[in-house]
Short mmCIF file of N, CA, C and O in Angstrom, two decimals:
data_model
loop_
_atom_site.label_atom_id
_atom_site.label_comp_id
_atom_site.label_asym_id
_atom_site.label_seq_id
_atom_site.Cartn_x
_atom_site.Cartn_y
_atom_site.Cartn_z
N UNK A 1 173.99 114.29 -26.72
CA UNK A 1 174.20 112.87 -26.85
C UNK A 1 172.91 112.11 -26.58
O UNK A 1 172.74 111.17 -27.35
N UNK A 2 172.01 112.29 -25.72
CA UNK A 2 170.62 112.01 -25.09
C UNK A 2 169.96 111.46 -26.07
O UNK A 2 169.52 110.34 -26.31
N UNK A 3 170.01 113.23 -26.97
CA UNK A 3 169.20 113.44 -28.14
C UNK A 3 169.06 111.95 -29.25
O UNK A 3 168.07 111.29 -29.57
N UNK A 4 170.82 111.80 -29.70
CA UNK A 4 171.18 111.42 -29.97
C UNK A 4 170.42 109.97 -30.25
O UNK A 4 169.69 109.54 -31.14
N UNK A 5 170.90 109.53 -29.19
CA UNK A 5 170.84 108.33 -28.19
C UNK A 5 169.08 108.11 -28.75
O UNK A 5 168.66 107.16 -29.41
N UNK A 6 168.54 108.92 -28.41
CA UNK A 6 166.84 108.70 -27.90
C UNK A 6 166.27 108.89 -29.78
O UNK A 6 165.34 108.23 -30.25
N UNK A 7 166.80 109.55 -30.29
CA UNK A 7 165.83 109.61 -31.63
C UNK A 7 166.46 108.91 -32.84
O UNK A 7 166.10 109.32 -33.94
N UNK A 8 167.60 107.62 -32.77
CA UNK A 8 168.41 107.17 -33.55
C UNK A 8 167.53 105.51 -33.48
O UNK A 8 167.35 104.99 -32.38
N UNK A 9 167.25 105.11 -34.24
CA UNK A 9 166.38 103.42 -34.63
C UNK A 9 167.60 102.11 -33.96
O UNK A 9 167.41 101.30 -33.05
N UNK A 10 168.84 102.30 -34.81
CA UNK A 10 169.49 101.91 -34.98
C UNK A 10 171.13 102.17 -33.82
O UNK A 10 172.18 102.81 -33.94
N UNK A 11 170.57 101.36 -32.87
CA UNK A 11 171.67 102.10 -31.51
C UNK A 11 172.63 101.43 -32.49
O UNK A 11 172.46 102.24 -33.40
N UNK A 12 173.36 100.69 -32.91
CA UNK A 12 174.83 100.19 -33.58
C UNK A 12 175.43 101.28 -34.11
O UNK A 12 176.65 101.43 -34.06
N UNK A 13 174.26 102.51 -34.94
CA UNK A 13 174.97 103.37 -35.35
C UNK A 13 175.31 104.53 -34.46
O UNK A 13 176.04 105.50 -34.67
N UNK A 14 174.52 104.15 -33.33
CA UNK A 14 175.11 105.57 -32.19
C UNK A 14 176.22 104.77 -31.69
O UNK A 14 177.25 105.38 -32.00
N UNK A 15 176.52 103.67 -31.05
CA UNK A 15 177.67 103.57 -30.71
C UNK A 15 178.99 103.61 -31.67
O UNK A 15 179.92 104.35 -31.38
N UNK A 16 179.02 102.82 -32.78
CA UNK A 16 179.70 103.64 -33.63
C UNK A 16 180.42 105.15 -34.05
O UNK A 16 181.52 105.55 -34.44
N UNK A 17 179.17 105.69 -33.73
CA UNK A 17 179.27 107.25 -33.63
C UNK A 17 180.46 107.72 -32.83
O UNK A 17 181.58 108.18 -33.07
N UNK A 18 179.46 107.30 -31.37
CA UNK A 18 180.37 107.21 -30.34
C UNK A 18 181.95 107.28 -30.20
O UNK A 18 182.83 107.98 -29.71
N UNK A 19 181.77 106.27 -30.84
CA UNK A 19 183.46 105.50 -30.51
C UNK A 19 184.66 105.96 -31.55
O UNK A 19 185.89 105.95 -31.53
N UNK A 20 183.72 106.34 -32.39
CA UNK A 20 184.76 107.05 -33.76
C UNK A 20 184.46 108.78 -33.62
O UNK A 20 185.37 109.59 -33.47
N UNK A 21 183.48 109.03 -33.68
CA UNK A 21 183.87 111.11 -33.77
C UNK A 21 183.71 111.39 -32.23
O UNK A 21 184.17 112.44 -31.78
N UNK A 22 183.31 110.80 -31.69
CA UNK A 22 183.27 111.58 -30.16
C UNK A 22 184.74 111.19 -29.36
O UNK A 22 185.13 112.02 -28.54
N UNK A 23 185.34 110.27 -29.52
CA UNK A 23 186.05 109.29 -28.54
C UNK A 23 187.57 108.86 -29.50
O UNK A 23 188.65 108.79 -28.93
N UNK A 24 187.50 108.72 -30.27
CA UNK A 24 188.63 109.07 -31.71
C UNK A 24 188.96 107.40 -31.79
O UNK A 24 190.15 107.07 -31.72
N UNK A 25 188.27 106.70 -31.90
CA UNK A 25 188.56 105.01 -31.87
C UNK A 25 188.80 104.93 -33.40
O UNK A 25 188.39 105.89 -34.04
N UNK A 26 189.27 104.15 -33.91
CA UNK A 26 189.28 103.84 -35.23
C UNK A 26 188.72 102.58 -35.61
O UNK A 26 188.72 101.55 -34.94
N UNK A 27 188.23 102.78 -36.84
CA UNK A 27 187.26 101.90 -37.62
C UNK A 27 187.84 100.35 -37.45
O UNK A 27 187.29 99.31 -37.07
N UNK A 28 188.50 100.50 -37.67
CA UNK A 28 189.10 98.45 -36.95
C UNK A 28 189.52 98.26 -35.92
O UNK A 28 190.04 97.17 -35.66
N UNK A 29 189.44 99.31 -34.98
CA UNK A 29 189.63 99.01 -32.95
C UNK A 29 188.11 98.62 -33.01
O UNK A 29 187.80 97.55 -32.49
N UNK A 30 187.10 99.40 -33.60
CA UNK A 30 185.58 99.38 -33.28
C UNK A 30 184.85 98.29 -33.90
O UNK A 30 183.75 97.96 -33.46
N UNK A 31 185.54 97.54 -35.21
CA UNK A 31 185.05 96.70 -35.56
C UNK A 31 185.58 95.35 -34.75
O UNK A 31 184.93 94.31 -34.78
N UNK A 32 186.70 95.46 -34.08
CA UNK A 32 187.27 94.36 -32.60
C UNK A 32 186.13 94.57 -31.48
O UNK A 32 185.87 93.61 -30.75
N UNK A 33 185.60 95.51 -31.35
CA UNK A 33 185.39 95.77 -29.69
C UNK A 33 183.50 94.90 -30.27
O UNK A 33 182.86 94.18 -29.51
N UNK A 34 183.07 95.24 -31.62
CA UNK A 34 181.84 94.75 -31.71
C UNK A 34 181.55 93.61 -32.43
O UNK A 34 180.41 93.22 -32.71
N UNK A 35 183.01 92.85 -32.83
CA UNK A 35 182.78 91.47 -33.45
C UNK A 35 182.05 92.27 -35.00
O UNK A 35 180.84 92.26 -35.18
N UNK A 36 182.77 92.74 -35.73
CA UNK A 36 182.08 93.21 -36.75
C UNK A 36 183.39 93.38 -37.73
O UNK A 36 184.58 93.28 -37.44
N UNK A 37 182.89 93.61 -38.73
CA UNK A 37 184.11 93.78 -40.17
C UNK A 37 184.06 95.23 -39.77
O UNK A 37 183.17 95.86 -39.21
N UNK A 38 185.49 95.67 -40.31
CA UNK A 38 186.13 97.83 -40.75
C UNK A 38 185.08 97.94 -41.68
O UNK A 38 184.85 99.15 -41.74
N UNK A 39 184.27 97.30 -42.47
CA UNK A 39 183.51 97.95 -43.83
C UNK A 39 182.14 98.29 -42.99
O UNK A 39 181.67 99.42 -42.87
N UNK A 40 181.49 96.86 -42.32
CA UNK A 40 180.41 97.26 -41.46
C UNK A 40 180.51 98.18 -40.47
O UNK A 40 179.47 98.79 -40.24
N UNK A 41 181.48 98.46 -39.82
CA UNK A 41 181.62 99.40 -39.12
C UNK A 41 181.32 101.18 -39.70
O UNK A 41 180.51 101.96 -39.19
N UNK A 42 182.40 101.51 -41.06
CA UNK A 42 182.19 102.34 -41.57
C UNK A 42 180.82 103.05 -42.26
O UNK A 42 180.56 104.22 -42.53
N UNK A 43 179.89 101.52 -42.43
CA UNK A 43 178.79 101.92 -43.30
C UNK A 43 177.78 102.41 -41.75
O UNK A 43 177.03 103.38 -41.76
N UNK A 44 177.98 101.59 -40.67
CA UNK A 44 177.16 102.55 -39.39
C UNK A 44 177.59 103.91 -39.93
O UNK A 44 176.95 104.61 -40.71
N UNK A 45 178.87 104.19 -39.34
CA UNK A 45 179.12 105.62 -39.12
C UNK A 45 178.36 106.27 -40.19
O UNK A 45 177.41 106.99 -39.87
N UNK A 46 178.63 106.12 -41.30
CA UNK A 46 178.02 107.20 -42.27
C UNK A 46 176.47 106.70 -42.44
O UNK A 46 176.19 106.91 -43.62
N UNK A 47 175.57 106.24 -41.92
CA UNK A 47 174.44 106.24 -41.70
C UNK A 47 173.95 106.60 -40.16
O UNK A 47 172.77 106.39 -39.88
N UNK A 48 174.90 107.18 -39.09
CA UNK A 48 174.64 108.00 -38.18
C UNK A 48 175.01 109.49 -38.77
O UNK A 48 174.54 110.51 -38.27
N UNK A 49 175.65 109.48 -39.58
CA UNK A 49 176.09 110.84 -39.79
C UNK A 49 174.89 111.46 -40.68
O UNK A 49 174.43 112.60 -40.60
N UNK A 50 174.54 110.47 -41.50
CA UNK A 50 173.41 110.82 -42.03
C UNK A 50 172.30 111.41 -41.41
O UNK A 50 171.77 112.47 -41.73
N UNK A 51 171.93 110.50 -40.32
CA UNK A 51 170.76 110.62 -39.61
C UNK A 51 170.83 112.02 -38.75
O UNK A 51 169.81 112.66 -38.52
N UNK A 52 172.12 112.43 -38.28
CA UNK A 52 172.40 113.45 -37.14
C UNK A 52 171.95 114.08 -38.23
O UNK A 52 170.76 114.37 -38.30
N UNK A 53 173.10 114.50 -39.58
CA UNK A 53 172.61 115.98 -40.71
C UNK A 53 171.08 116.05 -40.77
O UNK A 53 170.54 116.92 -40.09
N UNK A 54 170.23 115.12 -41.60
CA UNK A 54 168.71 114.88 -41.56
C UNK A 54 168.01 115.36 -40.24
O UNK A 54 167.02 116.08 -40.32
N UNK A 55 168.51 114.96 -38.99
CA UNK A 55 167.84 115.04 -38.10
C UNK A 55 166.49 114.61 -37.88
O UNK A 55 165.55 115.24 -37.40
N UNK A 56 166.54 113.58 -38.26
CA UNK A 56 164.65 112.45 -38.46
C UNK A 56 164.40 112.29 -37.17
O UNK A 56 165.41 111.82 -36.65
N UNK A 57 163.67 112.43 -36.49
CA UNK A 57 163.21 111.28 -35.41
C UNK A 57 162.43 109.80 -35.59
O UNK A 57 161.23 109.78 -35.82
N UNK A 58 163.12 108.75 -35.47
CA UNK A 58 162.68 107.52 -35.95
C UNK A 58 161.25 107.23 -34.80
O UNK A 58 160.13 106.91 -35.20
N UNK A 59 161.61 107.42 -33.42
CA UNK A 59 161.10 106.88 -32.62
C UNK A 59 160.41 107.69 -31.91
O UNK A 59 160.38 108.84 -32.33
N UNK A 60 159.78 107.42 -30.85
CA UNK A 60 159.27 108.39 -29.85
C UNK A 60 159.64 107.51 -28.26
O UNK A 60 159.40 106.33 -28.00
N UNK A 61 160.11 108.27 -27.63
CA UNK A 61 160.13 107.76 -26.06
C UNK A 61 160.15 108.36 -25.01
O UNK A 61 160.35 109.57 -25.18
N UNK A 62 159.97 107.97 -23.68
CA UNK A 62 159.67 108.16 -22.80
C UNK A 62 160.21 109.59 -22.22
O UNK A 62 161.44 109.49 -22.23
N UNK A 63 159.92 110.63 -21.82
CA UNK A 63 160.61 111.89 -21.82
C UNK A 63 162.20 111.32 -20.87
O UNK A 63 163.32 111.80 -21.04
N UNK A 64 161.98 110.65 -20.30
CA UNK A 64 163.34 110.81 -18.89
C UNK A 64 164.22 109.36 -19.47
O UNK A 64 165.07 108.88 -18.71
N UNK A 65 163.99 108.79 -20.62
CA UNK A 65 164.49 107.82 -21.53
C UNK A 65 166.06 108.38 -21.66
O UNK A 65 167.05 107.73 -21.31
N UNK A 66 166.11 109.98 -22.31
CA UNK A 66 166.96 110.29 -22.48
C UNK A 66 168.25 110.75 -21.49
O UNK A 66 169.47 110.87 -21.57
N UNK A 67 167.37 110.90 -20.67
CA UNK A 67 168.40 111.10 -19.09
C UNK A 67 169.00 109.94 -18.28
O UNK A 67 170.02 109.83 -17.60
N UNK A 68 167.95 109.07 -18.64
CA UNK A 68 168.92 108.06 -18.05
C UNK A 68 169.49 107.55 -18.89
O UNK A 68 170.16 106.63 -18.41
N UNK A 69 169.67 107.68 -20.48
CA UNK A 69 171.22 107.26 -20.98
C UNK A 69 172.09 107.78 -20.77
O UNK A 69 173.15 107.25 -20.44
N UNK A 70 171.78 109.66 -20.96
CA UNK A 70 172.94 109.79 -20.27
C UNK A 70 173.67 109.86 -18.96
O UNK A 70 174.89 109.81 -18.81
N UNK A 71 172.69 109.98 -18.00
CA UNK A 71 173.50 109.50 -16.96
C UNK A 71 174.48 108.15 -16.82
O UNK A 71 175.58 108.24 -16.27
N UNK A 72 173.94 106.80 -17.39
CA UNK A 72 174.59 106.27 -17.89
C UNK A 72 175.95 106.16 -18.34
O UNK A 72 177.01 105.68 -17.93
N UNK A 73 175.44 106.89 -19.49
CA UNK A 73 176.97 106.98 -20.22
C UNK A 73 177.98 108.10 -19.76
O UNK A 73 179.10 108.18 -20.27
N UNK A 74 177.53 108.95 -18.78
CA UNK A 74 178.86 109.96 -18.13
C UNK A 74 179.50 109.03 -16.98
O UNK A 74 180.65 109.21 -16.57
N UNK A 75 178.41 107.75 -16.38
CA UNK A 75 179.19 107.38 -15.40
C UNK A 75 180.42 106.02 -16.51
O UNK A 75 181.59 105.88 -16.15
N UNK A 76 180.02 105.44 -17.39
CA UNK A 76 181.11 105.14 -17.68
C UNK A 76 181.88 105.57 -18.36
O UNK A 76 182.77 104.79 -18.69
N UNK A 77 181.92 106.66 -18.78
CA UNK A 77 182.89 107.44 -19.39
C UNK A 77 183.64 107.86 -18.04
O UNK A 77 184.75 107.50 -17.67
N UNK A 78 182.74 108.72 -17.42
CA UNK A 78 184.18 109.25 -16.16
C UNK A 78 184.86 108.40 -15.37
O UNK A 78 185.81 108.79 -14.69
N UNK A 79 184.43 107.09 -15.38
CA UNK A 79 185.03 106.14 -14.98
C UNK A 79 186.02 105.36 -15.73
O UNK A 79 186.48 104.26 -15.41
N UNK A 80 186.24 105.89 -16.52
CA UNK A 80 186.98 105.39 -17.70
C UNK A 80 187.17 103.97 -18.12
O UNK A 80 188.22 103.51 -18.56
N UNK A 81 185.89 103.23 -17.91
CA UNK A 81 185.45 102.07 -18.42
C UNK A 81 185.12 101.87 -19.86
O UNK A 81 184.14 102.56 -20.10
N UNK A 82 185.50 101.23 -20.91
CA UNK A 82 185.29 101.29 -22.29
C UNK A 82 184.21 100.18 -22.64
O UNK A 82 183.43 100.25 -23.60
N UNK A 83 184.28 99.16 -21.76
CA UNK A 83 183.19 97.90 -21.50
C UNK A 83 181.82 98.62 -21.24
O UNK A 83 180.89 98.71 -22.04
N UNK A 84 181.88 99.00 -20.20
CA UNK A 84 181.03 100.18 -19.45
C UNK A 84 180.17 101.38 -20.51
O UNK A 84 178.96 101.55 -20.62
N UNK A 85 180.99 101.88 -20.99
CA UNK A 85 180.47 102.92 -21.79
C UNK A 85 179.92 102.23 -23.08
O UNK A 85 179.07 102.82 -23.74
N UNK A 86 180.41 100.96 -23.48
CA UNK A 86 179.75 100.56 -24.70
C UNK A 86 178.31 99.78 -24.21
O UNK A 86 177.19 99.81 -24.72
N UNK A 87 178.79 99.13 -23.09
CA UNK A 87 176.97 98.43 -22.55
C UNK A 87 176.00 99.77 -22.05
O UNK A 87 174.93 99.62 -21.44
N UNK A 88 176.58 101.10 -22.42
CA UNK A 88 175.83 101.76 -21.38
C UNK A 88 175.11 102.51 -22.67
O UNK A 88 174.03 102.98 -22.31
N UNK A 89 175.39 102.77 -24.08
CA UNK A 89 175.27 103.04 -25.26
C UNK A 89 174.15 102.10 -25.79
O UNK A 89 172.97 102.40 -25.95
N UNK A 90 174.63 101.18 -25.97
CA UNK A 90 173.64 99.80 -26.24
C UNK A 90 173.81 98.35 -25.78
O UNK A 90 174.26 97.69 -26.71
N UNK A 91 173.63 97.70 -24.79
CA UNK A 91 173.73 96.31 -24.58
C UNK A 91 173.92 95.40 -25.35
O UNK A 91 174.81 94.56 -25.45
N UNK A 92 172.69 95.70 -26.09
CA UNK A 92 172.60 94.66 -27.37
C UNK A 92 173.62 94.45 -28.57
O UNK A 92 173.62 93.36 -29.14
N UNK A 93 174.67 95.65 -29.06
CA UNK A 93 175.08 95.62 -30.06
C UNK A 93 176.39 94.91 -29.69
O UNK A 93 177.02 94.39 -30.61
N UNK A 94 176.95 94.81 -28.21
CA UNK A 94 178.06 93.91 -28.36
C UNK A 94 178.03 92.08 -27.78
O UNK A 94 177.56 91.81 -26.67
N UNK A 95 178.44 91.31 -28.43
CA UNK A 95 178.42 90.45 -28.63
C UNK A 95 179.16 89.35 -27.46
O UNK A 95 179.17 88.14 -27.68
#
């Protein structure tokens, strides 16, 4: 998920990701939770899915970048915070 997280341009499409193949949310719970249309939502997903198959690295960062997302994101996941786990994914993408 780190990986994920750390070599993706576009965090909207990791949380997306997130919330639909990891977490089983559906495309219009996820387009509620981010103030977004089911179509915008869908076109993330399949441009994370893209990016995972490809496997590009867009970016470069900090080696321990990736550890502290996920530490992050296990504490709001095991906490079973959904607020939590989406600010902990990306801040910016919810509204």
């Amino acid at each position: 998920m780190a990986c994920l997280i750390e070599r993706t341009a576009n965090i909207a499409c990791v949380v997306v990701f997130v919330l639909h193949d990891v977490f089983g949310f559906a495309h219009g719970e996820i387009a509620e939770m981010l103030d977004r249309s089911p179509a915008a939502v869908r076109q993330l997903a399949v441009r994370a899915r893209r990016h995972i198959h490809a496997r590009r690295t867009r970016t470069t960062s900090r080696p321990d970048t990736g550890t502290e997302a996920a530490e992050r994101l296990m504490a709001a996941t095991l906490g079973g915070d959904l607020t939590a786990l989406v600010a902990a994914l990306a801040p910016e993408v919810t509204r």
